[in-house]
Amino acid sequence: IAVQQQDITVSDQNSGVSVNPDENASALVMKGSDLDALSDDPDELQNELQALAGPAAGPSGGQIYIDGFTGGQIPPKSSIREIRVNQNPFSAEFDKIGYGRIEILTKPGSDKFSGHITSLGNDSAWNTANPLVQQQPSYYAYFVQADVNGPLTKSASYFFSLFHFDRQNQSIIDAVNPEDPSTNFNLALPNPSSLLVANPRLDFQLGKSNTLSVRDSYVRSVATANGPGQLNLPEQAFNVNNQENAVQVSDTVVVNPRVINETHFQWRRVRNSQVASYLTPTVTVQGAFTTGGSNSGVARDHQDIFELQNYSTATAASHTIRFGARLRAYRDANYTTAGSNGNYLFTSIDQYLAQTPAQYHATVIQNPLARAILFDGALFYQDDWRARPNLTMSYGLRFETQNRIRDHADWGPRFSIAWAPGRMGKTPPKTVVRAGYGWFYDRFTVPNSFASSTGTPYLVQAI
């Protein structure tokens, strides 16, 4: 008996242009096999995504969202489920205009166990040596990327990804020898660095209409002997140790078939440190060499960022309504001794040999520690109205407020329209005309408020 079979494929993305507000011509959604073309290195991945997003509007550039939050580190590619670029530029949900906006959504766990591991390496043994130096240390780049996911119980699953990158570059120094200015100082100095990214995630089905997700993102970046190179001698080295840990909790509730409520919370803990190898005064001979301790001194930055979001989505006839609120607190403690070791400046080798500097300058810091706490909040309402099959009108209003500024009430109206000329048939329209208008604000950041707590550093110069 012959069996008649018919396959129907339904896609969540339109293959052509559309009057939907999130399907403008520059919008892009990448998932599945499309992600394979992107780099595995998180730094290179960020550069590629910014290139795809194109130039951003506004003074602060485009924003990157990780599961709905800004400011986090890009996760390993293996943990990314979907990337959205330039979606709905005039939406009242976001504080910045959407051109250049990148939204990254991570993968949840699954009901079947699976995993994979990838490793790649490159060693100097396979490459030619540098002809400018006699003794050359090895240089290399190795990384391993792995993920595993599966069920925990009938109503819970997990996903864990790991990315580790070890790299050793070389800092080539070609300068005048301070001990014998008639000779040159040639050296290849090792400059090792490493990056570790770990992303565990748990998903729980708390009922037929309630889903809870808990995700952690840990990033550690370490670099040794930064600073030397070209005219900078090895004494100019400083070490860097940056760590960030972000905990995210998301709860999604289906209130009824027409209303969904989402609650998101994030705590980001950032600890950055930069320490000079030597704290002696810097000695600069213009065009010849720079030795002594690094002017960067000791710098430490401790940040704690708390963010709470509650967003709801509702549908009513031809309207899709989204509204919600966001609260955010930002605490920063910054310590620095940069410039306090002083700098002797010589304009020539003869001045250096005679020990007669042309200038000496140092920064005298009255208080090396600065602290600041910022709060900001926002409310928004957005309505996407499908007035006709070929016409969509989107309008919304956003309210923002922040401490440490005089103006505590900033209103941001948003409006956009998408119109397809002619009658809408079964096939997507060939032409869509779009227009939009909106007010957008830049928030004051912590450095803007540091001046009130640091005192006034001043400069000492001697000639």
PDB file of C-alpha atoms in Angstrom, residues 243-447:
ATOM      1  CA  GLN A 243      39.213  37.584  37.164  1.00  0.00           C
ATOM      2  CA  GLU A 244      35.465  37.862  36.702  1.00  0.00           C
ATOM      3  CA  ASN A 245      32.632  35.736  38.047  1.00  0.00           C
ATOM      4  CA  ALA A 246      29.011  36.298  37.015  1.00  0.00           C
ATOM      5  CA  VAL A 247      26.044  34.420  38.525  1.00  0.00           C
ATOM      6  CA  GLN A 248      22.733  34.632  36.654  1.00  0.00           C
ATOM      7  CA  VAL A 249      19.326  33.382  37.798  1.00  0.00           C
ATOM      8  CA  SER A 250      16.338  33.456  35.419  1.00  0.00           C
ATOM      9  CA  ASP A 251      12.747  32.441  36.143  1.00  0.00           C
ATOM     10  CA  THR A 252      10.165  32.270  33.353  1.00  0.00           C
ATOM     11  CA  VAL A 253       6.479  31.859  34.183  1.00  0.00           C
ATOM     12  CA  VAL A 254       3.690  31.298  31.647  1.00  0.00           C
ATOM     13  CA  VAL A 255       0.883  33.179  33.414  1.00  0.00           C
ATOM     14  CA  ASN A 256      -1.684  32.210  30.784  1.00  0.00           C
ATOM     15  CA  PRO A 257      -1.617  31.465  27.031  1.00  0.00           C
ATOM     16  CA  ARG A 258      -1.276  35.194  26.320  1.00  0.00           C
ATOM     17  CA  VAL A 259       1.060  36.445  29.085  1.00  0.00           C
ATOM     18  CA  ILE A 260       4.642  35.450  29.963  1.00  0.00           C
ATOM     19  CA  ASN A 261       6.635  36.928  32.851  1.00  0.00           C
ATOM     20  CA  GLU A 262      10.434  36.785  33.113  1.00  0.00           C
ATOM     21  CA  THR A 263      12.566  37.622  36.155  1.00  0.00           C
ATOM     22  CA  HIS A 264      16.345  37.862  35.800  1.00  0.00           C
ATOM     23  CA  PHE A 265      19.033  38.533  38.411  1.00  0.00           C
ATOM     24  CA  GLN A 266      22.780  38.880  37.963  1.00  0.00           C
ATOM     25  CA  TRP A 267      25.748  39.464  40.259  1.00  0.00           C
ATOM     26  CA  ARG A 268      29.067  40.204  38.569  1.00  0.00           C
ATOM     27  CA  ARG A 269      32.226  40.174  40.673  1.00  0.00           C
ATOM     28  CA  VAL A 270      35.299  41.645  38.950  1.00  0.00           C
ATOM     29  CA  ARG A 271      38.811  41.632  40.413  1.00  0.00           C
ATOM     30  CA  ASN A 272      41.544  43.158  38.250  1.00  0.00           C
ATOM     31  CA  SER A 273      45.190  43.582  39.272  1.00  0.00           C
ATOM     32  CA  GLN A 274      48.261  45.033  37.553  1.00  0.00           C
ATOM     33  CA  VAL A 275      51.612  45.113  39.372  1.00  0.00           C
ATOM     34  CA  ALA A 276      54.916  46.494  38.080  1.00  0.00           C
ATOM     35  CA  SER A 277      57.946  44.216  38.510  1.00  0.00           C
ATOM     36  CA  TYR A 278      60.096  47.138  39.716  1.00  0.00           C
ATOM     37  CA  LEU A 279      58.992  50.284  41.569  1.00  0.00           C
ATOM     38  CA  THR A 280      62.176  52.295  40.951  1.00  0.00           C
ATOM     39  CA  PRO A 281      61.984  55.582  38.963  1.00  0.00           C
ATOM     40  CA  THR A 282      61.594  55.316  35.220  1.00  0.00           C
ATOM     41  CA  VAL A 283      64.545  56.454  33.108  1.00  0.00           C
ATOM     42  CA  THR A 284      63.740  57.519  29.553  1.00  0.00           C
ATOM     43  CA  VAL A 285      66.402  58.402  26.993  1.00  0.00           C
ATOM     44  CA  GLN A 286      64.552  59.610  23.930  1.00  0.00           C
ATOM     45  CA  GLY A 287      65.225  57.466  20.864  1.00  0.00           C
ATOM     46  CA  ALA A 288      67.542  55.126  22.785  1.00  0.00           C
ATOM     47  CA  PHE A 289      65.902  53.144  25.621  1.00  0.00           C
ATOM     48  CA  THR A 290      63.538  53.212  28.593  1.00  0.00           C
ATOM     49  CA  THR A 291      64.551  51.430  31.772  1.00  0.00           C
ATOM     50  CA  GLY A 292      63.730  51.488  35.484  1.00  0.00           C
ATOM     51  CA  GLY A 293      60.364  50.629  36.961  1.00  0.00           C
ATOM     52  CA  SER A 294      57.168  50.881  34.964  1.00  0.00           C
ATOM     53  CA  ASN A 295      55.120  54.063  35.377  1.00  0.00           C
ATOM     54  CA  SER A 296      51.994  51.907  35.717  1.00  0.00           C
ATOM     55  CA  GLY A 297      52.918  51.124  39.341  1.00  0.00           C
ATOM     56  CA  VAL A 298      50.333  49.070  41.216  1.00  0.00           C
ATOM     57  CA  ALA A 299      46.684  49.178  40.106  1.00  0.00           C
ATOM     58  CA  ARG A 300      43.780  47.189  41.521  1.00  0.00           C
ATOM     59  CA  ASP A 301      40.123  47.445  40.614  1.00  0.00           C
ATOM     60  CA  HIS A 302      37.318  45.668  42.503  1.00  0.00           C
ATOM     61  CA  GLN A 303      33.807  45.822  41.079  1.00  0.00           C
ATOM     62  CA  ASP A 304      30.471  44.370  42.165  1.00  0.00           C
ATOM     63  CA  ILE A 305      27.486  44.841  39.839  1.00  0.00           C
ATOM     64  CA  PHE A 306      23.962  43.788  40.809  1.00  0.00           C
ATOM     65  CA  GLU A 307      21.096  43.830  38.301  1.00  0.00           C
ATOM     66  CA  LEU A 308      17.436  42.826  38.635  1.00  0.00           C
ATOM     67  CA  GLN A 309      15.006  42.675  35.704  1.00  0.00           C
ATOM     68  CA  ASN A 310      11.324  41.859  35.472  1.00  0.00           C
ATOM     69  CA  TYR A 311       9.860  41.791  31.968  1.00  0.00           C
ATOM     70  CA  SER A 312       6.428  40.680  30.729  1.00  0.00           C
ATOM     71  CA  THR A 313       5.158  39.903  27.245  1.00  0.00           C
ATOM     72  CA  ALA A 314       1.460  39.889  26.346  1.00  0.00           C
ATOM     73  CA  THR A 315      -0.513  39.457  23.144  1.00  0.00           C
ATOM     74  CA  ALA A 316      -3.914  41.002  22.454  1.00  0.00           C
ATOM     75  CA  ALA A 317      -5.449  40.731  18.981  1.00  0.00           C
ATOM     76  CA  SER A 318      -2.911  42.352  16.622  1.00  0.00           C
ATOM     77  CA  HIS A 319      -0.833  43.850  19.472  1.00  0.00           C
ATOM     78  CA  THR A 320       2.333  42.405  21.021  1.00  0.00           C
ATOM     79  CA  ILE A 321       2.986  44.290  24.257  1.00  0.00           C
ATOM     80  CA  ARG A 322       6.178  44.145  26.305  1.00  0.00           C
ATOM     81  CA  PHE A 323       6.780  46.060  29.526  1.00  0.00           C
ATOM     82  CA  GLY A 324       8.981  45.821  32.582  1.00  0.00           C
ATOM     83  CA  ALA A 325      11.525  47.348  34.952  1.00  0.00           C
ATOM     84  CA  ARG A 326      15.256  47.168  35.597  1.00  0.00           C
ATOM     85  CA  LEU A 327      17.237  48.031  38.750  1.00  0.00           C
ATOM     86  CA  ARG A 328      21.026  48.131  38.799  1.00  0.00           C
ATOM     87  CA  ALA A 329      23.680  48.867  41.446  1.00  0.00           C
ATOM     88  CA  TYR A 330      27.363  49.338  40.674  1.00  0.00           C
ATOM     89  CA  ARG A 331      30.086  49.393  43.319  1.00  0.00           C
ATOM     90  CA  ASP A 332      33.698  50.124  42.393  1.00  0.00           C
ATOM     91  CA  ALA A 333      36.854  50.411  44.517  1.00  0.00           C
ATOM     92  CA  ASN A 334      39.947  51.513  42.617  1.00  0.00           C
ATOM     93  CA  TYR A 335      43.534  51.694  43.892  1.00  0.00           C
ATOM     94  CA  THR A 336      46.470  53.031  41.880  1.00  0.00           C
ATOM     95  CA  THR A 337      50.019  54.326  42.372  1.00  0.00           C
ATOM     96  CA  ALA A 338      50.589  55.060  38.684  1.00  0.00           C
ATOM     97  CA  GLY A 339      53.238  57.697  38.095  1.00  0.00           C
ATOM     98  CA  SER A 340      54.292  57.971  41.721  1.00  0.00           C
ATOM     99  CA  ASN A 341      57.694  56.340  41.096  1.00  0.00           C
ATOM    100  CA  GLY A 342      58.800  59.335  39.024  1.00  0.00           C
ATOM    101  CA  ASN A 343      60.352  59.627  35.564  1.00  0.00           C
ATOM    102  CA  TYR A 344      63.757  61.025  34.588  1.00  0.00           C
ATOM    103  CA  LEU A 345      63.735  62.269  31.003  1.00  0.00           C
ATOM    104  CA  PHE A 346      66.939  62.629  28.978  1.00  0.00           C
ATOM    105  CA  THR A 347      66.846  64.038  25.470  1.00  0.00           C
ATOM    106  CA  SER A 348      70.146  62.445  24.387  1.00  0.00           C
ATOM    107  CA  ILE A 349      72.757  59.849  25.320  1.00  0.00           C
ATOM    108  CA  ASP A 350      75.204  62.620  26.270  1.00  0.00           C
ATOM    109  CA  GLN A 351      72.735  63.931  28.866  1.00  0.00           C
ATOM    110  CA  TYR A 352      72.328  60.409  30.236  1.00  0.00           C
ATOM    111  CA  LEU A 353      76.101  59.867  30.533  1.00  0.00           C
ATOM    112  CA  ALA A 354      76.461  63.221  32.285  1.00  0.00           C
ATOM    113  CA  GLN A 355      73.484  62.397  34.542  1.00  0.00           C
ATOM    114  CA  THR A 356      71.840  65.751  33.805  1.00  0.00           C
ATOM    115  CA  PRO A 357      68.168  65.004  33.054  1.00  0.00           C
ATOM    116  CA  ALA A 358      66.200  67.530  31.042  1.00  0.00           C
ATOM    117  CA  GLN A 359      63.154  66.915  33.179  1.00  0.00           C
ATOM    118  CA  TYR A 360      61.905  64.980  36.166  1.00  0.00           C
ATOM    119  CA  HIS A 361      58.232  64.548  36.858  1.00  0.00           C
ATOM    120  CA  ALA A 362      56.234  62.486  39.324  1.00  0.00           C
ATOM    121  CA  THR A 363      52.603  62.216  40.333  1.00  0.00           C
ATOM    122  CA  VAL A 364      51.991  62.770  44.036  1.00  0.00           C
ATOM    123  CA  ILE A 365      48.782  60.988  45.014  1.00  0.00           C
ATOM    124  CA  GLN A 366      47.124  62.190  48.182  1.00  0.00           C
ATOM    125  CA  ASN A 367      44.748  59.225  48.360  1.00  0.00           C
ATOM    126  CA  PRO A 368      45.435  56.168  46.140  1.00  0.00           C
ATOM    127  CA  LEU A 369      42.027  54.599  46.913  1.00  0.00           C
ATOM    128  CA  ALA A 370      38.731  55.728  45.412  1.00  0.00           C
ATOM    129  CA  ARG A 371      35.273  54.258  45.960  1.00  0.00           C
ATOM    130  CA  ALA A 372      31.954  54.946  44.323  1.00  0.00           C
ATOM    131  CA  ILE A 373      28.457  53.448  44.279  1.00  0.00           C
ATOM    132  CA  LEU A 374      26.004  54.107  41.457  1.00  0.00           C
ATOM    133  CA  PHE A 375      22.320  53.215  41.211  1.00  0.00           C
ATOM    134  CA  ASP A 376      20.085  53.445  38.174  1.00  0.00           C
ATOM    135  CA  GLY A 377      16.612  52.251  37.300  1.00  0.00           C
ATOM    136  CA  ALA A 378      14.392  52.073  34.241  1.00  0.00           C
ATOM    137  CA  LEU A 379      10.751  51.410  33.293  1.00  0.00           C
ATOM    138  CA  PHE A 380       9.543  50.751  29.759  1.00  0.00           C
ATOM    139  CA  TYR A 381       6.417  50.002  27.730  1.00  0.00           C
ATOM    140  CA  GLN A 382       6.515  48.777  24.128  1.00  0.00           C
ATOM    141  CA  ASP A 383       3.620  47.963  21.765  1.00  0.00           C
ATOM    142  CA  ASP A 384       4.131  46.390  18.328  1.00  0.00           C
ATOM    143  CA  TRP A 385       0.822  46.863  16.513  1.00  0.00           C
ATOM    144  CA  ARG A 386       0.178  44.986  13.269  1.00  0.00           C
ATOM    145  CA  ALA A 387      -2.294  47.558  11.975  1.00  0.00           C
ATOM    146  CA  ARG A 388      -2.511  45.871   8.566  1.00  0.00           C
ATOM    147  CA  PRO A 389      -0.907  42.828   6.978  1.00  0.00           C
ATOM    148  CA  ASN A 390       1.591  45.156   5.285  1.00  0.00           C
ATOM    149  CA  LEU A 391       1.920  47.766   8.064  1.00  0.00           C
ATOM    150  CA  THR A 392       3.409  47.492  11.549  1.00  0.00           C
ATOM    151  CA  MET A 393       3.568  50.438  13.940  1.00  0.00           C
ATOM    152  CA  SER A 394       5.763  50.193  17.047  1.00  0.00           C
ATOM    153  CA  TYR A 395       5.632  52.759  19.792  1.00  0.00           C
ATOM    154  CA  GLY A 396       6.916  52.844  23.331  1.00  0.00           C
ATOM    155  CA  LEU A 397       8.157  54.943  26.216  1.00  0.00           C
ATOM    156  CA  ARG A 398      11.150  54.476  28.496  1.00  0.00           C
ATOM    157  CA  PHE A 399      11.850  56.173  31.836  1.00  0.00           C
ATOM    158  CA  GLU A 400      15.374  56.226  33.300  1.00  0.00           C
ATOM    159  CA  THR A 401      16.835  57.618  36.504  1.00  0.00           C
ATOM    160  CA  GLN A 402      20.240  57.607  38.195  1.00  0.00           C
ATOM    161  CA  ASN A 403      21.869  58.914  41.351  1.00  0.00           C
ATOM    162  CA  ARG A 404      24.838  61.358  41.397  1.00  0.00           C
ATOM    163  CA  ILE A 405      23.261  63.576  38.721  1.00  0.00           C
ATOM    164  CA  ARG A 406      20.920  66.547  39.048  1.00  0.00           C
ATOM    165  CA  ASP A 407      18.372  65.332  36.513  1.00  0.00           C
ATOM    166  CA  HIS A 408      16.714  62.228  37.970  1.00  0.00           C
ATOM    167  CA  ALA A 409      13.934  61.804  35.380  1.00  0.00           C
ATOM    168  CA  ASP A 410      14.806  61.054  31.750  1.00  0.00           C
ATOM    169  CA  TRP A 411      11.984  60.142  29.383  1.00  0.00           C
ATOM    170  CA  GLY A 412      12.741  58.358  26.116  1.00  0.00           C
ATOM    171  CA  PRO A 413       9.895  58.092  23.591  1.00  0.00           C
ATOM    172  CA  ARG A 414      10.391  55.538  20.799  1.00  0.00           C
ATOM    173  CA  PHE A 415       8.509  55.119  17.537  1.00  0.00           C
ATOM    174  CA  SER A 416       9.057  53.082  14.382  1.00  0.00           C
ATOM    175  CA  ILE A 417       7.046  52.020  11.356  1.00  0.00           C
ATOM    176  CA  ALA A 418       7.463  49.269   8.755  1.00  0.00           C
ATOM    177  CA  TRP A 419       5.371  49.377   5.558  1.00  0.00           C
ATOM    178  CA  ALA A 420       5.405  47.047   2.558  1.00  0.00           C
ATOM    179  CA  PRO A 421       3.949  48.698  -0.575  1.00  0.00           C
ATOM    180  CA  GLY A 422       1.147  46.802  -2.277  1.00  0.00           C
ATOM    181  CA  ARG A 423      -0.874  43.884  -1.014  1.00  0.00           C
ATOM    182  CA  MET A 424       0.629  41.146   1.127  1.00  0.00           C
ATOM    183  CA  GLY A 425       0.455  37.699  -0.438  1.00  0.00           C
ATOM    184  CA  LYS A 426       1.744  34.325   0.644  1.00  0.00           C
ATOM    185  CA  THR A 427       5.290  35.205  -0.374  1.00  0.00           C
ATOM    186  CA  PRO A 428       7.379  37.716   1.598  1.00  0.00           C
ATOM    187  CA  PRO A 429       7.349  41.277   0.252  1.00  0.00           C
ATOM    188  CA  LYS A 430      10.222  42.430  -1.935  1.00  0.00           C
ATOM    189  CA  THR A 431      10.347  45.943  -0.468  1.00  0.00           C
ATOM    190  CA  VAL A 432       9.820  47.258   3.059  1.00  0.00           C
ATOM    191  CA  VAL A 433      10.077  50.929   3.967  1.00  0.00           C
ATOM    192  CA  ARG A 434      11.145  51.641   7.555  1.00  0.00           C
ATOM    193  CA  ALA A 435      11.419  54.759   9.650  1.00  0.00           C
ATOM    194  CA  GLY A 436      12.126  55.334  13.331  1.00  0.00           C
ATOM    195  CA  TYR A 437      12.579  58.028  15.939  1.00  0.00           C
ATOM    196  CA  GLY A 438      13.675  57.889  19.555  1.00  0.00           C
ATOM    197  CA  TRP A 439      15.454  59.525  22.477  1.00  0.00           C
ATOM    198  CA  PHE A 440      18.402  57.694  24.015  1.00  0.00           C
ATOM    199  CA  TYR A 441      20.569  58.522  27.034  1.00  0.00           C
ATOM    200  CA  ASP A 442      24.107  57.662  28.105  1.00  0.00           C
ATOM    201  CA  ARG A 443      24.439  56.797  31.802  1.00  0.00           C
ATOM    202  CA  PHE A 444      27.171  58.364  33.931  1.00  0.00           C
ATOM    203  CA  THR A 445      29.811  55.766  34.803  1.00  0.00           C
ATOM    204  CA  VAL A 446      31.973  55.323  37.885  1.00  0.00           C
ATOM    205  CA  PRO A 447      35.005  57.301  36.560  1.00  0.00           C
TER     206      PRO A 447
END
